[in-house]
């Protein structure tokens, strides 16, 4: 029996993990990111974005594989909305949530209705089996492709998982929904063994995955500073001090020791999900962190020599232009070293997706035509706010950036692309849940 793990475009960490589990169980398995190289009796496809559900190429290849007798199974972040995956891509089976146990039971030939985390069609009804999360995250080494060293995901060749879960409730985020709010951490020795293998295979820089890096081995909201320090120190000994990145850390999950460790054993940056400068919008987002805490956290980072990147969400349903201005004021005040600006994306199964479904398009900034300053550009309100914030951010960075004509056009294109993607994602939600 030949098995193929297909991870379109990039090798996702999850695809490599599933490949490793299959290999360890004694099956012949290959991993590829190229459609042309897919072949096998069982094809596991790892998808992370709603936009991939709309890819005609993926849809066609699935149909062809099924016609030729392969069994096609889809997992990954998109599986949070299995009806949508079944409806759009028509695989044989969707594995929802955590797939480690499920994948092996499928290959062992167990009846699908007896396997947890399965969703599939049986004639015209959809069967969903019980959901289960693994009690302990322990598994064989991942299946790492030989060309992993050529990959570039925000500067890193791969992510590496340290723990699952987040105590947060951010309305736009899938992490607590897929992995729960209790923190389950991997053993340090397993993480480092895996990191060694990635390094041998050509990975020069890794980024931690898992929501908030400093929650590693924490008990709920009680941080385990020493565990986090041991983790990034151990990784930095493998990859080098400037080749470990812990992208996202909640602003209320830092301490002096954690910041010193970030400075000493990583690229020296912290990425805060700041989202908005408006307490009202932060309440809508269930963020639980307000601008005063952000100001203090940013100041504390700078005292410890840690640079700060902030991510901001614009065009959240219910956000007004006054809220938008508050966010701009906060950006100006804290002067982040770098910024990421995105329009609010209703990721399936999140509270934001529910809110978007309840919000008529006529009240949703993603659809309302903008009639203010940027009217001649024919943007929606969400696009105009994203574009406006990108322009504003250039003046507010710690080292200000001159907005050249080229950058202006880049931001405009980015705002329009985000707007288009969000409308497509919203239409898909409406198709399956209205
Ligand atoms: S803190 Fe980060 S990982 Fe946790 S729920 Fe919020 S966005 Fe998600």
Short mmCIF file of C-alpha atoms and ligand atoms in Angstrom, two decimals:
data_model
loop_
_atom_site.label_atom_id
_atom_site.label_comp_id
_atom_site.label_asym_id
_atom_site.label_seq_id
_atom_site.Cartn_x
_atom_site.Cartn_y
_atom_site.Cartn_z
CA UNK A 1 0.00 0.00 0.00
CA UNK A 2 1.43 3.39 -1.04
CA UNK A 3 0.55 6.50 0.90
CA UNK A 4 1.13 10.10 -0.03
CA UNK A 5 0.89 13.21 2.17
CA UNK A 6 0.14 16.26 0.03
CA UNK A 7 0.72 19.72 1.45
CA UNK A 8 -0.02 22.20 -1.34
CA UNK A 9 2.53 24.97 -1.84
CA UNK A 10 4.45 24.59 1.43
CA UNK A 11 5.31 21.69 3.69
CA UNK A 12 3.17 22.39 6.71
CA UNK A 13 4.41 21.15 10.05
CA UNK A 14 1.21 19.12 10.50
CA UNK A 15 1.77 17.32 7.18
CA UNK A 16 5.31 16.35 8.20
CA UNK A 17 4.05 15.09 11.58
CA UNK A 18 1.35 12.93 9.99
CA UNK A 19 3.92 11.59 7.50
CA UNK A 20 6.22 10.62 10.37
CA UNK A 21 3.46 8.77 12.20
CA UNK A 22 2.54 6.82 9.07
CA UNK A 23 6.18 5.92 8.35
CA UNK A 24 6.79 4.77 11.92
CA UNK A 25 3.79 2.44 11.65
CA UNK A 26 5.59 0.64 8.82
CA UNK A 27 3.81 2.01 5.76
CA UNK A 28 5.46 3.28 2.60
CA UNK A 29 4.82 7.03 2.60
CA UNK A 30 6.00 10.05 0.62
CA UNK A 31 5.41 13.74 1.22
CA UNK A 32 5.03 16.33 -1.53
CA UNK A 33 3.90 19.91 -2.05
CA UNK A 34 3.48 19.48 -5.81
CA UNK A 35 0.18 18.35 -7.29
CA UNK A 36 1.99 16.57 -10.14
CA UNK A 37 3.81 14.26 -7.70
CA UNK A 38 0.76 12.91 -5.86
CA UNK A 39 0.37 9.15 -6.14
CA UNK A 40 -0.82 6.39 -3.85
CA UNK A 41 -3.71 4.33 -2.52
CA UNK A 42 -4.32 6.74 0.34
CA UNK A 43 -3.79 10.47 -0.13
CA UNK A 44 -3.73 12.65 2.97
CA UNK A 45 -4.10 16.34 2.14
CA UNK A 46 -3.19 19.01 4.67
CA UNK A 47 -5.00 22.34 4.19
CA UNK A 48 -4.67 25.39 6.42
CA UNK A 49 -6.67 28.15 4.70
CA UNK A 50 -10.28 28.62 3.66
CA UNK A 51 -8.96 30.01 0.38
CA UNK A 52 -7.53 26.57 -0.46
CA UNK A 53 -11.08 25.19 -0.46
CA UNK A 54 -11.77 27.41 -3.44
CA UNK A 55 -8.78 26.22 -5.45
CA UNK A 56 -9.96 24.68 -8.76
CA UNK A 57 -6.61 22.84 -9.04
CA UNK A 58 -7.05 21.02 -5.72
CA UNK A 59 -10.66 20.18 -6.52
CA UNK A 60 -9.75 18.69 -9.90
CA UNK A 61 -6.88 16.64 -8.54
CA UNK A 62 -9.12 15.17 -5.82
CA UNK A 63 -11.73 14.18 -8.39
CA UNK A 64 -9.07 12.54 -10.58
CA UNK A 65 -7.52 10.69 -7.64
CA UNK A 66 -10.89 9.33 -6.55
CA UNK A 67 -11.70 8.29 -10.13
CA UNK A 68 -8.45 6.35 -10.24
CA UNK A 69 -9.31 4.48 -7.03
CA UNK A 70 -7.37 6.41 -4.37
CA UNK A 71 -8.94 7.26 -1.04
CA UNK A 72 -8.63 10.99 -0.39
CA UNK A 73 -8.58 12.30 3.17
CA UNK A 74 -8.34 15.97 4.17
CA UNK A 75 -7.09 17.31 7.49
CA UNK A 76 -5.52 20.49 8.81
CA UNK A 77 -6.99 23.75 10.07
CA UNK A 78 -9.78 23.78 7.45
CA UNK A 79 -11.23 20.66 9.04
CA UNK A 80 -12.81 22.84 11.73
CA UNK A 81 -15.69 23.15 9.26
CA UNK A 82 -15.92 19.64 7.79
CA UNK A 83 -19.24 20.24 5.98
CA UNK A 84 -17.59 23.03 4.03
CA UNK A 85 -14.62 20.82 3.14
CA UNK A 86 -16.88 17.95 2.05
CA UNK A 87 -19.07 20.31 0.07
CA UNK A 88 -16.31 22.17 -1.74
CA UNK A 89 -13.68 19.52 -2.39
CA UNK A 90 -15.62 16.25 -2.06
CA UNK A 91 -12.89 14.12 -0.46
CA UNK A 92 -13.80 10.67 0.85
CA UNK A 93 -13.18 11.69 4.46
CA UNK A 94 -12.34 14.72 6.59
CA UNK A 95 -10.23 14.24 9.72
CA UNK A 96 -11.20 16.98 12.14
CA UNK A 97 -8.94 18.38 14.85
CA UNK A 98 -6.08 16.19 16.03
CA UNK A 99 -5.27 13.46 13.53
CA UNK A 100 -2.51 11.35 15.12
CA UNK A 101 -4.68 8.49 16.33
CA UNK A 102 -7.30 8.76 13.61
CA UNK A 103 -4.88 8.44 10.70
CA UNK A 104 -3.44 5.15 11.93
CA UNK A 105 -6.87 3.65 12.58
CA UNK A 106 -7.87 4.56 9.02
CA UNK A 107 -4.80 2.82 7.62
CA UNK A 108 -5.35 -0.22 9.85
CA UNK A 109 -8.72 -0.62 8.16
CA UNK A 110 -11.00 0.18 11.10
CA UNK A 111 -14.58 1.08 10.21
CA UNK A 112 -14.77 4.86 9.87
CA UNK A 113 -17.83 5.07 12.12
CA UNK A 114 -15.72 3.61 14.96
CA UNK A 115 -12.82 6.07 14.54
CA UNK A 116 -12.84 9.40 16.39
CA UNK A 117 -12.58 12.72 14.53
CA UNK A 118 -14.03 11.49 11.23
CA UNK A 119 -16.60 13.22 9.05
CA UNK A 120 -17.80 11.68 5.80
CA UNK A 121 -20.81 11.20 3.56
CA UNK A 122 -22.90 8.06 3.77
CA UNK A 123 -25.30 8.35 0.81
CA UNK A 124 -26.81 11.78 1.34
CA UNK A 125 -26.26 12.05 5.07
CA UNK A 126 -23.14 13.35 6.78
CA UNK A 127 -21.69 11.10 9.49
CA UNK A 128 -19.67 12.69 12.29
CA UNK A 129 -17.89 10.52 14.82
CA UNK A 130 -16.99 11.63 18.34
CA UNK A 131 -14.29 14.24 18.79
CA UNK A 132 -11.18 13.31 20.76
CA UNK A 133 -7.94 15.02 21.69
CA UNK A 134 -4.80 13.08 22.54
CA UNK A 135 -4.02 13.02 26.26
CA UNK A 136 -0.29 13.35 25.73
CA UNK A 137 1.48 14.83 22.73
CA UNK A 138 4.13 12.27 21.99
CA UNK A 139 4.91 10.83 18.59
CA UNK A 140 7.66 9.65 16.26
CA UNK A 141 9.92 12.01 14.37
CA UNK A 142 8.32 13.86 11.46
CA UNK A 143 8.77 12.97 7.78
CA UNK A 144 10.99 15.81 6.62
CA UNK A 145 11.45 16.31 2.87
CA UNK A 146 14.95 16.76 1.47
CA UNK A 147 14.20 20.25 0.12
CA UNK A 148 12.87 21.66 3.41
CA UNK A 149 15.88 24.01 3.51
CA UNK A 150 14.48 25.92 0.51
CA UNK A 151 11.28 26.84 2.33
CA UNK A 152 10.71 30.34 3.70
CA UNK A 153 7.84 31.02 6.08
CA UNK A 154 8.36 34.53 7.42
CA UNK A 155 12.11 33.87 7.49
CA UNK A 156 11.96 30.37 8.99
CA UNK A 157 12.07 27.08 7.10
CA UNK A 158 9.58 25.44 9.42
CA UNK A 159 7.51 25.80 12.55
CA UNK A 160 7.95 23.43 15.43
CA UNK A 161 5.24 22.49 17.90
CA UNK A 162 5.96 22.89 21.60
CA UNK A 163 2.47 22.71 23.09
CA UNK A 164 -1.21 22.87 22.23
CA UNK A 165 -3.99 25.00 23.61
CA UNK A 166 -4.43 28.57 24.80
CA UNK A 167 -6.40 29.95 27.71
CA UNK A 168 -7.41 32.93 25.57
CA UNK A 169 -10.81 33.36 23.98
CA UNK A 170 -10.00 35.63 21.04
CA UNK A 171 -13.04 35.54 18.81
CA UNK A 172 -11.10 35.32 15.55
CA UNK A 173 -8.77 32.47 16.58
CA UNK A 174 -9.10 28.72 16.05
CA UNK A 175 -6.46 27.64 18.58
CA UNK A 176 -8.68 27.21 21.68
CA UNK A 177 -11.42 25.64 19.54
CA UNK A 178 -9.22 23.03 17.91
CA UNK A 179 -6.81 22.34 20.77
CA UNK A 180 -8.75 23.45 23.83
CA UNK A 181 -7.95 25.97 26.55
CA UNK A 182 -5.88 23.57 28.66
CA UNK A 183 -2.18 23.57 27.82
CA UNK A 184 -0.70 20.23 26.77
CA UNK A 185 3.06 20.44 26.28
CA UNK A 186 5.51 18.13 24.57
CA UNK A 187 8.52 16.74 26.39
CA UNK A 188 11.61 18.90 25.93
CA UNK A 189 13.78 15.98 24.84
CA UNK A 190 11.33 15.09 22.05
CA UNK A 191 11.24 18.68 20.81
CA UNK A 192 15.02 18.93 20.77
CA UNK A 193 15.44 15.57 19.06
CA UNK A 194 13.03 16.73 16.36
CA UNK A 195 14.86 20.07 16.10
CA UNK A 196 18.17 18.23 15.58
CA UNK A 197 16.65 16.29 12.70
CA UNK A 198 15.25 19.46 11.09
CA UNK A 199 18.70 21.03 11.42
CA UNK A 200 20.38 18.04 9.79
CA UNK A 201 17.87 18.28 6.94
CA UNK A 202 18.83 21.88 6.17
CA UNK A 203 16.56 23.99 8.39
CA UNK A 204 18.47 27.08 9.43
CA UNK A 205 15.75 28.90 11.39
CA UNK A 206 12.68 27.65 13.26
CA UNK A 207 9.67 29.42 14.65
CA UNK A 208 7.61 28.11 17.54
CA UNK A 209 4.00 27.28 16.83
CA UNK A 210 1.30 27.02 19.45
CA UNK A 211 -0.39 30.35 20.03
CA UNK A 212 1.62 31.82 22.88
CA UNK A 213 5.17 30.50 23.08
CA UNK A 214 5.65 31.31 26.76
CA UNK A 215 2.76 29.02 27.75
CA UNK A 216 5.08 26.02 27.28
CA UNK A 217 4.54 23.70 30.27
CA UNK A 218 2.43 26.35 32.00
CA UNK A 219 -0.38 25.35 34.32
CA UNK A 220 -3.27 27.33 32.90
CA UNK A 221 -2.32 30.97 33.15
CA UNK A 222 0.55 30.28 35.59
CA UNK A 223 3.69 30.57 33.47
CA UNK A 224 6.60 28.17 33.82
CA UNK A 225 9.44 30.58 33.11
CA UNK A 226 12.22 28.02 33.56
CA UNK A 227 10.59 25.59 31.13
CA UNK A 228 10.27 28.27 28.47
CA UNK A 229 13.84 29.41 29.01
CA UNK A 230 15.12 25.80 28.79
CA UNK A 231 13.13 25.38 25.57
CA UNK A 232 14.49 28.34 23.64
CA UNK A 233 17.98 27.94 25.07
CA UNK A 234 17.99 24.32 23.89
CA UNK A 235 16.75 25.31 20.43
CA UNK A 236 19.28 28.12 20.17
CA UNK A 237 22.08 25.64 20.94
CA UNK A 238 20.98 23.68 17.85
CA UNK A 239 20.18 26.50 15.40
CA UNK A 240 22.20 29.38 16.82
CA UNK A 241 21.04 32.28 18.94
CA UNK A 242 19.60 34.33 16.08
CA UNK A 243 17.78 31.47 14.42
CA UNK A 244 14.95 30.78 16.84
CA UNK A 245 11.79 32.83 16.67
CA UNK A 246 8.86 32.68 19.08
CA UNK A 247 6.42 34.62 16.93
CA UNK A 248 3.38 35.10 19.09
CA UNK A 249 3.25 35.81 22.78
CA UNK A 250 0.28 37.32 24.59
CA UNK A 251 1.16 40.66 26.12
CA UNK A 252 0.00 39.32 29.51
CA UNK A 253 2.31 36.29 29.25
CA UNK A 254 5.69 37.96 29.67
CA UNK A 255 7.96 38.30 32.69
CA UNK A 256 11.41 39.81 33.14
CA UNK A 257 13.04 36.37 32.88
CA UNK A 258 11.06 35.48 29.76
CA UNK A 259 12.05 38.74 28.07
CA UNK A 260 15.71 38.20 28.94
CA UNK A 261 15.50 34.71 27.44
CA UNK A 262 13.89 36.07 24.26
CA UNK A 263 16.74 38.57 23.98
CA UNK A 264 19.47 36.02 24.73
CA UNK A 265 18.27 32.90 22.93
CA UNK A 266 16.10 34.03 20.02
CA UNK A 267 15.93 36.56 17.20
CA UNK A 268 15.14 39.06 19.95
CA UNK A 269 11.65 39.98 18.80
CA UNK A 270 8.25 39.55 20.39
CA UNK A 271 5.10 39.56 18.31
CA UNK A 272 2.08 40.82 20.20
CA UNK A 273 -1.45 40.38 18.92
CA UNK A 274 -2.53 43.92 19.80
CA UNK A 275 -5.49 43.87 17.38
CA UNK A 276 -7.09 47.24 18.24
CA UNK A 277 -6.64 50.43 20.24
CA UNK A 278 -10.34 50.57 21.05
CA UNK A 279 -11.39 48.89 24.32
CA UNK A 280 -14.88 48.51 22.87
CA UNK A 281 -13.59 46.55 19.86
CA UNK A 282 -11.24 44.54 22.08
CA UNK A 283 -14.32 43.54 24.06
CA UNK A 284 -16.06 42.50 20.85
CA UNK A 285 -12.98 40.40 20.07
CA UNK A 286 -12.90 38.91 23.62
CA UNK A 287 -9.20 39.74 23.62
CA UNK A 288 -8.88 40.28 27.36
CA UNK A 289 -5.90 42.62 26.93
CA UNK A 290 -6.44 46.39 26.83
CA UNK A 291 -4.29 49.26 25.53
CA UNK A 292 -2.87 50.12 28.98
CA UNK A 293 -1.46 46.60 29.31
CA UNK A 294 -0.06 46.86 25.79
CA UNK A 295 1.69 50.14 26.62
CA UNK A 296 3.26 48.58 29.71
CA UNK A 297 4.25 45.39 27.88
CA UNK A 298 5.92 47.33 25.05
CA UNK A 299 7.82 49.49 27.53
CA UNK A 300 8.94 46.40 29.41
CA UNK A 301 10.19 44.76 26.20
CA UNK A 302 12.26 47.82 25.42
CA UNK A 303 13.74 47.87 28.93
CA UNK A 304 14.95 44.33 28.22
CA UNK A 305 16.28 45.05 24.74
CA UNK A 306 13.52 43.11 22.98
CA UNK A 307 12.04 44.49 19.76
CA UNK A 308 8.27 44.54 19.35
CA UNK A 309 6.12 43.68 16.36
CA UNK A 310 2.39 44.21 16.65
CA UNK A 311 -0.42 42.70 14.66
CA UNK A 312 -3.61 44.67 14.19
CA UNK A 313 -7.02 43.72 12.87
CA UNK A 314 -9.13 46.26 11.01
CA UNK A 315 -12.71 46.22 9.78
CA UNK A 316 -14.07 44.05 12.59
CA UNK A 317 -17.90 43.96 12.42
CA UNK A 318 -19.10 46.73 14.73
CA UNK A 319 -15.87 48.73 14.46
CA UNK A 320 -16.40 52.41 13.63
CA UNK A 321 -14.00 54.91 12.08
CA UNK A 322 -13.57 56.36 15.61
CA UNK A 323 -12.39 52.94 16.84
CA UNK A 324 -10.05 52.83 13.86
CA UNK A 325 -8.60 56.21 14.84
CA UNK A 326 -7.99 54.91 18.39
CA UNK A 327 -5.95 52.06 16.92
CA UNK A 328 -3.95 54.51 14.84
CA UNK A 329 -3.31 56.60 17.97
CA UNK A 330 -2.06 53.52 19.83
CA UNK A 331 0.27 52.60 16.95
CA UNK A 332 1.66 56.13 16.98
CA UNK A 333 2.15 56.03 20.74
CA UNK A 334 3.91 52.69 21.02
CA UNK A 335 5.84 52.98 17.72
CA UNK A 336 6.27 49.24 17.06
CA UNK A 337 9.45 48.06 15.36
CA UNK A 338 7.27 46.23 12.83
CA UNK A 339 3.57 45.81 12.14
CA UNK A 340 1.20 43.35 10.54
CA UNK A 341 -2.16 44.70 9.48
CA UNK A 342 -5.00 42.51 8.35
CA UNK A 343 -8.72 42.81 7.76
CA UNK A 344 -10.85 40.69 10.10
CA UNK A 345 -11.12 37.21 8.57
CA UNK A 346 -14.03 35.03 9.64
CA UNK A 347 -12.20 31.73 10.06
CA UNK A 348 -14.80 28.96 10.10
CA UNK A 349 -16.00 27.76 13.50
CA UNK A 350 -14.77 30.85 15.36
CA UNK A 351 -17.05 33.26 17.24
CA UNK A 352 -16.14 35.87 14.61
CA UNK A 353 -17.52 33.58 11.90
CA UNK A 354 -20.78 33.32 13.89
CA UNK A 355 -20.88 37.10 14.21
CA UNK A 356 -20.29 37.59 10.49
CA UNK A 357 -23.10 35.16 9.72
CA UNK A 358 -25.46 37.19 11.91
CA UNK A 359 -24.32 40.50 10.40
CA UNK A 360 -26.10 41.54 7.20
CA UNK A 361 -23.65 42.42 4.40
CA UNK A 362 -25.07 45.95 4.52
CA UNK A 363 -23.61 46.30 8.06
CA UNK A 364 -20.38 44.42 7.42
CA UNK A 365 -17.31 46.60 6.71
CA UNK A 366 -16.07 43.91 4.32
CA UNK A 367 -18.98 44.77 1.99
CA UNK A 368 -19.86 48.42 2.71
CA UNK A 369 -18.51 50.78 0.02
CA UNK A 370 -16.13 53.35 1.51
CA UNK A 371 -17.32 56.93 0.94
CA UNK A 372 -14.61 58.87 2.79
CA UNK A 373 -11.12 60.00 1.90
CA UNK A 374 -10.34 57.00 -0.33
CA UNK A 375 -13.60 57.02 -2.29
CA UNK A 376 -11.86 57.47 -5.69
CA UNK A 377 -10.03 54.15 -5.09
CA UNK A 378 -13.34 52.22 -4.95
CA UNK A 379 -12.55 50.31 -1.78
CA UNK A 380 -14.82 48.73 0.76
CA UNK A 381 -14.79 50.13 4.28
CA UNK A 382 -12.61 47.25 5.55
CA UNK A 383 -10.18 47.69 2.66
CA UNK A 384 -10.00 51.46 3.20
CA UNK A 385 -9.23 51.01 6.90
CA UNK A 386 -6.54 48.40 6.23
CA UNK A 387 -4.99 50.64 3.56
CA UNK A 388 -5.20 53.73 5.76
CA UNK A 389 -3.55 51.90 8.64
CA UNK A 390 -0.73 50.57 6.45
CA UNK A 391 0.02 54.12 5.28
CA UNK A 392 -0.21 55.46 8.84
CA UNK A 393 2.04 52.72 10.18
CA UNK A 394 4.94 53.80 7.97
CA UNK A 395 5.14 57.09 9.87
CA UNK A 396 4.86 55.43 13.28
CA UNK A 397 7.46 52.67 13.14
CA UNK A 398 10.35 52.99 15.53
CA UNK A 399 12.38 53.77 12.42
CA UNK A 400 9.88 55.61 10.16
CA UNK A 401 9.62 54.49 6.56
CA UNK A 402 9.04 56.79 3.60
CA UNK A 403 5.96 55.62 1.72
CA UNK A 404 7.19 55.49 -1.84
CA UNK A 405 4.83 55.20 -4.80
CA UNK A 406 5.82 51.53 -5.02
CA UNK A 407 4.93 50.92 -1.35
CA UNK A 408 1.67 52.84 -1.78
CA UNK A 409 0.68 50.53 -4.64
CA UNK A 410 1.80 47.46 -2.67
CA UNK A 411 -0.41 48.43 0.28
CA UNK A 412 -3.35 49.17 -2.00
CA UNK A 413 -3.01 45.80 -3.67
CA UNK A 414 -2.64 44.05 -0.31
CA UNK A 415 -5.76 45.76 1.10
CA UNK A 416 -7.76 44.81 -2.00
CA UNK A 417 -6.52 41.21 -1.93
CA UNK A 418 -7.40 40.85 1.75
CA UNK A 419 -10.84 42.35 1.07
CA UNK A 420 -11.47 39.96 -1.80
CA UNK A 421 -10.33 36.93 0.24
CA UNK A 422 -12.57 37.89 3.14
CA UNK A 423 -15.62 38.32 0.94
CA UNK A 424 -14.95 34.93 -0.63
CA UNK A 425 -14.58 33.36 2.84
CA UNK A 426 -17.79 35.06 3.99
CA UNK A 427 -19.74 33.83 0.97
CA UNK A 428 -18.52 30.32 1.68
CA UNK A 429 -19.69 30.56 5.30
CA UNK A 430 -23.05 31.85 4.16
CA UNK A 431 -23.37 29.02 1.63
CA UNK A 432 -22.97 26.34 4.33
CA UNK A 433 -24.45 27.97 7.40
CA UNK A 434 -27.33 30.19 6.35
S1 LIG B 1 -4.01 34.61 22.68
FE1 LIG B 1 -3.37 34.02 20.61
S2 LIG B 1 -3.57 31.78 20.53
FE2 LIG B 1 -4.67 32.49 22.35
S3 LIG B 1 -6.81 32.67 21.69
FE3 LIG B 1 -5.85 34.69 21.44
S4 LIG B 1 -5.06 34.78 19.33
FE4 LIG B 1 -5.50 32.61 19.84
#
